[in-house]
Short mmCIF file of N, CA and C in Angstrom, two decimals:
data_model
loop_
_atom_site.label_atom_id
_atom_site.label_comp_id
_atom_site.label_asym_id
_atom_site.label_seq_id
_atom_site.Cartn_x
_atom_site.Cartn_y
_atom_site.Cartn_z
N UNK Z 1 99.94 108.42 97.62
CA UNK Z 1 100.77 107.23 97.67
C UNK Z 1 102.11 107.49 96.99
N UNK Z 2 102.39 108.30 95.90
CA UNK Z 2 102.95 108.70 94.81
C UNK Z 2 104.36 108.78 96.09
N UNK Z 3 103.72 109.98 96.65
CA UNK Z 3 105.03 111.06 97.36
C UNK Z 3 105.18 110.90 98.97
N UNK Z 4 104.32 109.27 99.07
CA UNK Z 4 104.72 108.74 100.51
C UNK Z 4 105.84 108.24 99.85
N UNK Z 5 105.94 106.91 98.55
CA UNK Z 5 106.81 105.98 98.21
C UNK Z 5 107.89 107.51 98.12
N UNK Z 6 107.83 108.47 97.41
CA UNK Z 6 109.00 109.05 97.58
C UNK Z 6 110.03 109.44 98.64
N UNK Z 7 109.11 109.45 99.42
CA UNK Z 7 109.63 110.07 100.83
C UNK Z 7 110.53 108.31 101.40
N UNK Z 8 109.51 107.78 101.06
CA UNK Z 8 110.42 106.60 101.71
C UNK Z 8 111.28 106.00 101.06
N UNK Z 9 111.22 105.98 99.87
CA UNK Z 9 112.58 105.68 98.76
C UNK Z 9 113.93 106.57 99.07
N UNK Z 10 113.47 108.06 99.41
CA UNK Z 10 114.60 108.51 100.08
C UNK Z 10 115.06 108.54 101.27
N UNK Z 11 114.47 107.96 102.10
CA UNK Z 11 114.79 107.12 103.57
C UNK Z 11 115.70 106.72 103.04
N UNK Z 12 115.27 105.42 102.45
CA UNK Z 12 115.98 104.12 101.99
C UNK Z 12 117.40 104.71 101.62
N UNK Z 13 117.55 105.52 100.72
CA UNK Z 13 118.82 105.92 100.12
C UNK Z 13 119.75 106.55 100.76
N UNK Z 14 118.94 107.21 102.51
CA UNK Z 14 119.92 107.54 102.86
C UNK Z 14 120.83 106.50 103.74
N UNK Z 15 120.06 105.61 104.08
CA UNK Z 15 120.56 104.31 104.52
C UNK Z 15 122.20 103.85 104.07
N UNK Z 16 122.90 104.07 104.80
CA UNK Z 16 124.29 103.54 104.52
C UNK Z 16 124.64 102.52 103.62
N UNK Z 17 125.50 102.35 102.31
CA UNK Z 17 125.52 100.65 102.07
C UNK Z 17 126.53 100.40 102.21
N UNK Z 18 127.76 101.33 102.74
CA UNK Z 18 128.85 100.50 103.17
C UNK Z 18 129.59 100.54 104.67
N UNK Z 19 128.97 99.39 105.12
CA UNK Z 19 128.84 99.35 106.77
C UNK Z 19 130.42 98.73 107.08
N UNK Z 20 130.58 99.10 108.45
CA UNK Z 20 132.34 98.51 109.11
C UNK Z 20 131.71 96.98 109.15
N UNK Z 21 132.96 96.39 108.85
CA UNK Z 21 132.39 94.56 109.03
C UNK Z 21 132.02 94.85 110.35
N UNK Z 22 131.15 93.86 110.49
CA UNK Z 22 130.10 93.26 111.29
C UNK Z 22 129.10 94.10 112.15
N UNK Z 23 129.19 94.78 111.63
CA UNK Z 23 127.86 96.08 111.90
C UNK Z 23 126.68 95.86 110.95
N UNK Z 24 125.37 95.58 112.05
CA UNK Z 24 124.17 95.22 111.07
C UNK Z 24 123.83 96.72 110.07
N UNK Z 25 123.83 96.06 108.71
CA UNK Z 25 123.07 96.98 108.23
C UNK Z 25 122.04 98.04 108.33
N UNK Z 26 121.02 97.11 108.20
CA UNK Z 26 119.53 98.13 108.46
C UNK Z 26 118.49 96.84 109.01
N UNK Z 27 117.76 97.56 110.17
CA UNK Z 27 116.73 96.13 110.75
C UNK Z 27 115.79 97.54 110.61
N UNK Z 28 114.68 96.46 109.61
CA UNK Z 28 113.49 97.39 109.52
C UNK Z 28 112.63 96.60 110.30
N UNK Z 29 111.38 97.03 110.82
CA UNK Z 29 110.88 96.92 112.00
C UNK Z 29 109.30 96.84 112.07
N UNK Z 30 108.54 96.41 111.36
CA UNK Z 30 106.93 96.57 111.52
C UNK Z 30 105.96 95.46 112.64
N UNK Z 31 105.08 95.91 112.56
CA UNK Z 31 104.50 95.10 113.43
C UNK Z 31 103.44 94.10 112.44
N UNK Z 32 102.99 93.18 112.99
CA UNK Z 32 101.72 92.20 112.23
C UNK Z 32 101.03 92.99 112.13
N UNK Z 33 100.42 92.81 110.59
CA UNK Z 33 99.18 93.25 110.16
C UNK Z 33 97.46 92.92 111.03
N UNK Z 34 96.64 93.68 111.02
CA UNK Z 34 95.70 93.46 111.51
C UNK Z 34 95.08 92.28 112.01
N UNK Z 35 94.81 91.76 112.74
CA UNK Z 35 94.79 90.01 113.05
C UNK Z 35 92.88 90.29 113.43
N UNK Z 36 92.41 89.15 113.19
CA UNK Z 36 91.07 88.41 113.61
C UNK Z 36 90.93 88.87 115.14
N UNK Z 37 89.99 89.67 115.71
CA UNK Z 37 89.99 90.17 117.57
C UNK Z 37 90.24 88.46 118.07
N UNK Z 38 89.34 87.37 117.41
CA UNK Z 38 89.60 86.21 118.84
C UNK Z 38 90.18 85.17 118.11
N UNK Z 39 90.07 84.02 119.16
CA UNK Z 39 91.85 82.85 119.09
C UNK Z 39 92.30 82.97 119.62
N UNK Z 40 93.36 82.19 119.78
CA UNK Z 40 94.24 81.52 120.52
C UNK Z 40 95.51 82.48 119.64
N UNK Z 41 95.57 81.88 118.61
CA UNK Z 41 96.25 82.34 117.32
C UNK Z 41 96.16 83.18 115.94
N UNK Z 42 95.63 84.03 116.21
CA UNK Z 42 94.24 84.67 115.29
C UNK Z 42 95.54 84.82 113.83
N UNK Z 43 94.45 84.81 112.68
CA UNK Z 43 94.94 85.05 111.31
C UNK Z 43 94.92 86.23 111.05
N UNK Z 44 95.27 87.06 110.01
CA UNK Z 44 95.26 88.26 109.30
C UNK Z 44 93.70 88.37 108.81
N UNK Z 45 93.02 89.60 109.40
CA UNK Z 45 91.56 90.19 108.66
C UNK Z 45 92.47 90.46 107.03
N UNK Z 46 90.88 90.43 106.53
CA UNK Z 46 90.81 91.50 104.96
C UNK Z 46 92.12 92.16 105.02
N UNK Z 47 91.58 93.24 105.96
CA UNK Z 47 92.26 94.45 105.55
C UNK Z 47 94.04 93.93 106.78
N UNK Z 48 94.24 93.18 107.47
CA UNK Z 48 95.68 92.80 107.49
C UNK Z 48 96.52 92.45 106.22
N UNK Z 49 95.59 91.70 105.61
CA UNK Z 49 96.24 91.00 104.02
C UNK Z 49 96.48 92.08 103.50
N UNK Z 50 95.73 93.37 103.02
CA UNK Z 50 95.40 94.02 102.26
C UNK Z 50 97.23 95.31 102.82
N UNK Z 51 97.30 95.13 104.09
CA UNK Z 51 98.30 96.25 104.76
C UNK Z 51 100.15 95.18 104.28
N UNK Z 52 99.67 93.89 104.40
CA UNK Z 52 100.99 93.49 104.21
C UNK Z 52 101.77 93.49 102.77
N UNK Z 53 100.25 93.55 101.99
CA UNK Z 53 100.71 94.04 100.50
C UNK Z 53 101.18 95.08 100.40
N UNK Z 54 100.61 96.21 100.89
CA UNK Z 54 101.45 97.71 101.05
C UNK Z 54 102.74 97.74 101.70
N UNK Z 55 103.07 96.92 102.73
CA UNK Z 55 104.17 96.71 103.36
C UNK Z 55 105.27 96.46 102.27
N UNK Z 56 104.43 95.02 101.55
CA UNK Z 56 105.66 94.73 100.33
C UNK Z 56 106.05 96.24 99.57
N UNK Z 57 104.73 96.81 99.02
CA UNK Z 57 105.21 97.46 97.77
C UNK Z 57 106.09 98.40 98.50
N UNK Z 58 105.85 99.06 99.59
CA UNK Z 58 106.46 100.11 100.11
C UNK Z 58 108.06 100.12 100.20
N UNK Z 59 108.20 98.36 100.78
CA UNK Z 59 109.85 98.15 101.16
C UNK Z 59 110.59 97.46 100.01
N UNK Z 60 110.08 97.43 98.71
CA UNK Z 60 110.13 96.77 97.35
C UNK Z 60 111.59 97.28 97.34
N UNK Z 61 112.06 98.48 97.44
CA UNK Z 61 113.24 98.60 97.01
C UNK Z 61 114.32 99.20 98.07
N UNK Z 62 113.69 98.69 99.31
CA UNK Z 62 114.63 98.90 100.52
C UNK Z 62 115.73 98.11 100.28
N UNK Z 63 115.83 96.52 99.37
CA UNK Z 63 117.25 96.09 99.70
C UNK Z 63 117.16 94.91 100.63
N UNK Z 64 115.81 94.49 100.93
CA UNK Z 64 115.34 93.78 101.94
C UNK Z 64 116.13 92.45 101.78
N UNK Z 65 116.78 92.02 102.40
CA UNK Z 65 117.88 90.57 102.14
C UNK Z 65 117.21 89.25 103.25
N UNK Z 66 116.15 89.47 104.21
CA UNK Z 66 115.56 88.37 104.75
C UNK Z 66 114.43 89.02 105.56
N UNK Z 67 113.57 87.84 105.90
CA UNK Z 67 112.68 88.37 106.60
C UNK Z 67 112.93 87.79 107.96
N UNK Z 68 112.39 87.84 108.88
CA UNK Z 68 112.02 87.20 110.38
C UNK Z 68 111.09 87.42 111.08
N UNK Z 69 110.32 86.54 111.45
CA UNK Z 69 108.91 86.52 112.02
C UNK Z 69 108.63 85.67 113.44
N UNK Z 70 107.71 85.91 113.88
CA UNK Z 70 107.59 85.36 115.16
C UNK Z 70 107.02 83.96 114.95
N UNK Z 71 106.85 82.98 116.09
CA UNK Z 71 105.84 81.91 115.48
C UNK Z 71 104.61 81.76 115.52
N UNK Z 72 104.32 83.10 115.88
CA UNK Z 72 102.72 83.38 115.64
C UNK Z 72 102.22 83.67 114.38
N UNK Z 73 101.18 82.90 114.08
CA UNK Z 73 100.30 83.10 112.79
C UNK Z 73 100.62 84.34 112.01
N UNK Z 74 99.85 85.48 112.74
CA UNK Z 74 99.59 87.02 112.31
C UNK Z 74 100.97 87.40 111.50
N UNK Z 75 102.47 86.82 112.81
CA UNK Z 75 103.27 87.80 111.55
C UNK Z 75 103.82 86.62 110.81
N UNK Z 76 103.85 85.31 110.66
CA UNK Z 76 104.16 84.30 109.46
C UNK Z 76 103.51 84.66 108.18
N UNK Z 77 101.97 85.28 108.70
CA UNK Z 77 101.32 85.63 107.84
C UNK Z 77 101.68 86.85 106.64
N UNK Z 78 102.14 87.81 107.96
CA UNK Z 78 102.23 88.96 107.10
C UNK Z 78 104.20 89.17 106.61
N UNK Z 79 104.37 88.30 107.12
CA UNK Z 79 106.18 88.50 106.91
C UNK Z 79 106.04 87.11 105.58
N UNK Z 80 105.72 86.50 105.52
CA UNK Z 80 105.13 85.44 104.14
C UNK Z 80 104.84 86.62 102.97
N UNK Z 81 103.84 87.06 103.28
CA UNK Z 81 103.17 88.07 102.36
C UNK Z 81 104.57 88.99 101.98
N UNK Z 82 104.83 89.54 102.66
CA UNK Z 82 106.34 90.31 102.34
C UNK Z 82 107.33 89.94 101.64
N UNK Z 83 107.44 88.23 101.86
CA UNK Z 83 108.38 88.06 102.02
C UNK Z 83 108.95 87.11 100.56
N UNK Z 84 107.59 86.83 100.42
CA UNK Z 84 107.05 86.03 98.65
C UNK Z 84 107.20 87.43 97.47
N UNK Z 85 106.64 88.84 98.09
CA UNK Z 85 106.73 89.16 97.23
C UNK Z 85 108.32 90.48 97.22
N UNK Z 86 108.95 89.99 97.52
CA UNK Z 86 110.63 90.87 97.95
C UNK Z 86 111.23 89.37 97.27
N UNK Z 87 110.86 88.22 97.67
CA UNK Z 87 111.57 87.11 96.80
C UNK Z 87 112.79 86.68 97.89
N UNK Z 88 112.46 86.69 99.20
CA UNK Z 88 113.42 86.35 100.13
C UNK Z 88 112.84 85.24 100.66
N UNK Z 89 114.30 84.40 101.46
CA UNK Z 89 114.03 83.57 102.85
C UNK Z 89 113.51 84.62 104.09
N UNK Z 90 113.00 83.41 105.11
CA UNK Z 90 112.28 84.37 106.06
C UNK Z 90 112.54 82.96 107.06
N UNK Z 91 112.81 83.24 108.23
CA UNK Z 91 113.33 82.33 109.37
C UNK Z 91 112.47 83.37 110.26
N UNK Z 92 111.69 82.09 111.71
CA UNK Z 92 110.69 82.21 112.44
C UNK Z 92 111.78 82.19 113.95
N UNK Z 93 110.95 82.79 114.73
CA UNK Z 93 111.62 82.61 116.15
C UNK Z 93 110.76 82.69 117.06
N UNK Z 94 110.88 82.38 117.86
CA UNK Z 94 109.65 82.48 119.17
C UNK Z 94 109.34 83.65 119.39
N UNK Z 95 108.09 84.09 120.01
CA UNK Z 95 107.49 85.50 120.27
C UNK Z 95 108.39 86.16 121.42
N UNK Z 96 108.38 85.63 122.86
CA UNK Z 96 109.32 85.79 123.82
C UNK Z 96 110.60 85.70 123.52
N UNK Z 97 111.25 85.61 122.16
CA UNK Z 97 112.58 85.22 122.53
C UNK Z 97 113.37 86.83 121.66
N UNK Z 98 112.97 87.48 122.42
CA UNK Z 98 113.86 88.95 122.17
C UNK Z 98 115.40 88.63 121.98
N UNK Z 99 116.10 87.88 122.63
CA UNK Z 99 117.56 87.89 123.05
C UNK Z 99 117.65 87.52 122.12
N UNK Z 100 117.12 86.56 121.85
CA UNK Z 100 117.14 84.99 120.09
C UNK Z 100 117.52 85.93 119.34
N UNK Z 101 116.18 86.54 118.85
CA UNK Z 101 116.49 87.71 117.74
C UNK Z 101 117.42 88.56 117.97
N UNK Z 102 117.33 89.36 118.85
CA UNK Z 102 119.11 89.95 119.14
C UNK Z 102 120.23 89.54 118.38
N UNK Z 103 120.09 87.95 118.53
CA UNK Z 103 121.38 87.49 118.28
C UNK Z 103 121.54 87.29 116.84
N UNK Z 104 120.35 86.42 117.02
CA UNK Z 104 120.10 86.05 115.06
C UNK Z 104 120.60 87.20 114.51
N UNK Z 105 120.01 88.30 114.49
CA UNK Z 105 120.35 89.41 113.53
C UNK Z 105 121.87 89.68 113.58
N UNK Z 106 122.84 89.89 114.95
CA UNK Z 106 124.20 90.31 114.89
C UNK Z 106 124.89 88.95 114.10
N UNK Z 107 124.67 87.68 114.51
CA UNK Z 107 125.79 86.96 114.11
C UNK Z 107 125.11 86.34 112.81
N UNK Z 108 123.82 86.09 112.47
CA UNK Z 108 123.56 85.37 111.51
C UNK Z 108 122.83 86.36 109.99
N UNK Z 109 123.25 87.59 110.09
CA UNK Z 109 122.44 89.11 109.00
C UNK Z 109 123.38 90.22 109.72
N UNK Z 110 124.16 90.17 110.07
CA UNK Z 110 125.22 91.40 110.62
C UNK Z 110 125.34 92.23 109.20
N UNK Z 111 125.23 91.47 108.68
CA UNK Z 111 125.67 92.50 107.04
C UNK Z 111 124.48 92.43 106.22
N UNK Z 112 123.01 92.58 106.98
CA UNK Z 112 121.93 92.63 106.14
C UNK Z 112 120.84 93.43 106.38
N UNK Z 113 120.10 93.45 105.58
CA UNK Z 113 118.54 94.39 105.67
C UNK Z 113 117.85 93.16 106.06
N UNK Z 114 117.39 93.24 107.27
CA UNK Z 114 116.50 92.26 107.58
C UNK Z 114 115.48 93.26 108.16
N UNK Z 115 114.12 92.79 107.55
CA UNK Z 115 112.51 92.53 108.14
C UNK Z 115 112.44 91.69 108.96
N UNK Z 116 112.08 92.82 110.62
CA UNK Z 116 111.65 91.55 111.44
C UNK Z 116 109.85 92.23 111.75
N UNK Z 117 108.80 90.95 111.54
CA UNK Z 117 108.03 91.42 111.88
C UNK Z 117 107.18 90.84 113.31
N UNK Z 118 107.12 91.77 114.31
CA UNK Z 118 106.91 91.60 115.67
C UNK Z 118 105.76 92.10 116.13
N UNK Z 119 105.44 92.17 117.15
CA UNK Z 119 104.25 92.50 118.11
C UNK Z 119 104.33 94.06 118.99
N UNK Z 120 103.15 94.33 119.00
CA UNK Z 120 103.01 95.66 119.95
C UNK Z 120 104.06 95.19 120.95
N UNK Z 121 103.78 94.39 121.82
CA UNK Z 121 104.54 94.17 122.85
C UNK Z 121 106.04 93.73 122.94
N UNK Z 122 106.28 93.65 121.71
CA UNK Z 122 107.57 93.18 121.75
C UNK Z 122 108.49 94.29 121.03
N UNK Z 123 108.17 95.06 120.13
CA UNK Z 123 108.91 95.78 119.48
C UNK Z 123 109.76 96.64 120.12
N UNK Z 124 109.66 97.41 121.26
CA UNK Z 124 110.46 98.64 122.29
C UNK Z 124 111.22 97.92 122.92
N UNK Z 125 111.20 96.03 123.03
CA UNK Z 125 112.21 95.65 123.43
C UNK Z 125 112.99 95.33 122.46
N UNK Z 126 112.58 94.94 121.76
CA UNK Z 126 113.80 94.73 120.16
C UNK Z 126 114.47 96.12 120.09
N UNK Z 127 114.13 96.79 120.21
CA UNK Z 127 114.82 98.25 119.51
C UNK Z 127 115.29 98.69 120.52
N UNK Z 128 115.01 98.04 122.08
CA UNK Z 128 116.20 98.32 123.25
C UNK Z 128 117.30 97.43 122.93
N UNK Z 129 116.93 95.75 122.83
CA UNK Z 129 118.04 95.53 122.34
C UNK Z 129 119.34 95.36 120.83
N UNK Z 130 118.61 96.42 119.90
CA UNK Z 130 119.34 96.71 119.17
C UNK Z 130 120.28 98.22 119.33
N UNK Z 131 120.34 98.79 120.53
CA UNK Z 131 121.10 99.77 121.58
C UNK Z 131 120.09 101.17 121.43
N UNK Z 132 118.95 101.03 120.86
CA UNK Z 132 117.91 102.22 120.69
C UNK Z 132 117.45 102.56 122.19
N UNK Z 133 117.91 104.04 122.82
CA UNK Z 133 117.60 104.58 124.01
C UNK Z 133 116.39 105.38 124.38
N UNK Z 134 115.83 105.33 122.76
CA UNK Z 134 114.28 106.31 122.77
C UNK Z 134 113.05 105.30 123.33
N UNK Z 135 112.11 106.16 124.20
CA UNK Z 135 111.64 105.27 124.83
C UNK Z 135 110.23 105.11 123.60
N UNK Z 136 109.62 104.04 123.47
CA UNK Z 136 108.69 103.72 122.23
C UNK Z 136 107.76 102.84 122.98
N UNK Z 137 106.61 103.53 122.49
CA UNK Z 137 104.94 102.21 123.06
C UNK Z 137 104.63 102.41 121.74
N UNK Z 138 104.11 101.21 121.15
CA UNK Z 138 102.72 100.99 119.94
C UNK Z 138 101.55 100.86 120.76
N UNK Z 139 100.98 102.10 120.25
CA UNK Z 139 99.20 101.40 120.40
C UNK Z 139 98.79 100.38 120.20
N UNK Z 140 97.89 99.68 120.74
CA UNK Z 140 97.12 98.05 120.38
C UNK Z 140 96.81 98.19 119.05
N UNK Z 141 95.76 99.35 118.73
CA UNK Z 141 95.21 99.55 117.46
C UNK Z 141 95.60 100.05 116.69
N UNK Z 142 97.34 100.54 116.40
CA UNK Z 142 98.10 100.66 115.46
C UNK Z 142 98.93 99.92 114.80
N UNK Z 143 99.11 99.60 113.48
CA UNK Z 143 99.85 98.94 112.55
C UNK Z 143 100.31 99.51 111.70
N UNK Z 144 100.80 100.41 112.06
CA UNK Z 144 101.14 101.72 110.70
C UNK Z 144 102.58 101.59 111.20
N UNK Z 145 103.12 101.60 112.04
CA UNK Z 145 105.22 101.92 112.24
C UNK Z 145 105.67 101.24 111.18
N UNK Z 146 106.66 102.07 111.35
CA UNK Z 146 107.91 101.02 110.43
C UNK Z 146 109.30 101.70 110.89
N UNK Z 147 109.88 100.90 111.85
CA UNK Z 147 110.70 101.42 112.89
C UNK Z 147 111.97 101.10 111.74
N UNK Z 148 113.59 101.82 111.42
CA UNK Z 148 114.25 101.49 110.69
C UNK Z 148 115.73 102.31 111.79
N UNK Z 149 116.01 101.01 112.09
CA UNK Z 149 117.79 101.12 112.73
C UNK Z 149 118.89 100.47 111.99
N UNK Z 150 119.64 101.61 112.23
CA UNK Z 150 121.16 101.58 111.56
C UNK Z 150 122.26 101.74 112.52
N UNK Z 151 123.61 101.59 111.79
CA UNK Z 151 124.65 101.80 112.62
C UNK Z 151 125.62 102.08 111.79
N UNK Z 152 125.45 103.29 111.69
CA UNK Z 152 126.74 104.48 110.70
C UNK Z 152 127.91 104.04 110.99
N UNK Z 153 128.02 104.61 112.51
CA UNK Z 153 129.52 104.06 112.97
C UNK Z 153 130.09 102.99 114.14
N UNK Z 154 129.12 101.91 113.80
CA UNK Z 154 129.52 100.58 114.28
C UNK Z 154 129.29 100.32 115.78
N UNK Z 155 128.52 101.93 116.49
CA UNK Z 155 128.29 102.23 117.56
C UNK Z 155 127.06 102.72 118.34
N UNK Z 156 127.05 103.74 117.29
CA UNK Z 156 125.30 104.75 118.14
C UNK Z 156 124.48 104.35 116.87
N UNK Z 157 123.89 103.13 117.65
CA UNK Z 157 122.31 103.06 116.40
C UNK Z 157 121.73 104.58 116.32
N UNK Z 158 121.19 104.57 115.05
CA UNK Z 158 120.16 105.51 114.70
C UNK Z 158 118.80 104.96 114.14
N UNK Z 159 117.68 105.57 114.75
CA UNK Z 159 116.20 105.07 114.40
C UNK Z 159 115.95 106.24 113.96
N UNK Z 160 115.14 105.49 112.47
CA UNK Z 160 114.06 106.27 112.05
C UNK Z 160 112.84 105.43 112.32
N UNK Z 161 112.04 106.43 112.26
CA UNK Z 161 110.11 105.89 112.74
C UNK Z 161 109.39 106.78 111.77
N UNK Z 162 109.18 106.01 110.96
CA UNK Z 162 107.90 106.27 110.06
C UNK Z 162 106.26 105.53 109.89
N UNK Z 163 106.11 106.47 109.31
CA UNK Z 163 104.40 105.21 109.14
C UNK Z 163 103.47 105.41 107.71
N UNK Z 164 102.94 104.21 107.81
CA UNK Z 164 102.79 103.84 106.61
C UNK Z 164 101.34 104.88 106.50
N UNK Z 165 100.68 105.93 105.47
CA UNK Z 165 99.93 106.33 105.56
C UNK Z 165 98.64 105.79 105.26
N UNK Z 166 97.06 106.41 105.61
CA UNK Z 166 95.94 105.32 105.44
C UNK Z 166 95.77 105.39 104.21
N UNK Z 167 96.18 106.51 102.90
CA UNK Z 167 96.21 105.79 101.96
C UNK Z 167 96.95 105.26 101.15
N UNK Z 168 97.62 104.33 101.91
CA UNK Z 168 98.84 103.08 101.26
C UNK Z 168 97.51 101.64 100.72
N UNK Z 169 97.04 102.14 101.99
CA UNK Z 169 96.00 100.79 101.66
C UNK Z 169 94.29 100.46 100.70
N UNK Z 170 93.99 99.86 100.57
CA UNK Z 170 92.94 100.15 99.27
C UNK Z 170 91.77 100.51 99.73
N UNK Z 171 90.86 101.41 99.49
CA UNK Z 171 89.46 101.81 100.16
C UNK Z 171 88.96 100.58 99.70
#
């Protein structure tokens, strides 16, 4: 755990902090923590709770300035959990509404580290429309990404893709 947080503390640092006005900072990128298999709306299992705590400690000193979550349970749940313990606001948006978020982030966090936390299915479109050309699938049964785009020069996003290792989380 020691020399994952290291590795990702120096992510973090290489992260730009002085961006051209109105160039988003940094949109870090995870998906909901483990959810209940049935519902309509399923909640966070044990071990979802248990991954969004690691989420916190992990991005503790990313710089995190808001969260954003879908209006599904799973990530209110786990972007809450994040988001109580980073000590931020966190604003919800519809699951389908990719463009929404698009926008939210350029005109309303253009100059921020925002956590958005999204869905298998939605994430490769967020990160298309944040100008990311790499093509990206999440597995169903993965919750480990932590997708992190920037924009050095106000132009060619850059993604990093990391993941959170299995022992971030508690046996």
């Amino acid at each position: 755990m020691l020399k994952t947080t290291g590795l990702l503390l120096m992510t973090f640092a290489m992260i730009p902090t002085a961006m051209p006005a109105g160039a988003q900072e940094a949109v870090f990128i995870i998906r909901h923590a483990e959810k209940v298999a049935t519902g309509e709306d399923p909640n966070l299992t044990d071990q979802g709770r248990e991954r969004a705590v690691a989420w916190a400690g992990m991005l503790e000193r990313a710089g995190i300035d808001h969260v954003i979550t879908t209006s599904a349970l799973r990530t209110r749940e786990t972007g809450g959990i994040v988001a109580d313990a980073l000590g931020v606001d966190r604003t919800q948006v519809e699951i389908a509404d990719v463009t929404g978020l698009v926008d939210l982030l350029a005109f309303d966090h253009a100059e921020s580290r925002v956590l958005v936390v999204a869905h298998e299915e939605t994430i490769p479109s967020i990160l298309t429309g944040l100008g990311i050309s790499n093509e990206i699938d999440v597995d169903p049964d993965d919750y480990a990404n932590l997708f992190i785009v920037t924009t050095p020069d106000s132009e060619h996003p850059v993604l990093a893709h990391l993941r959170m290792p299995t022992a971030a989380l508690a046996p």
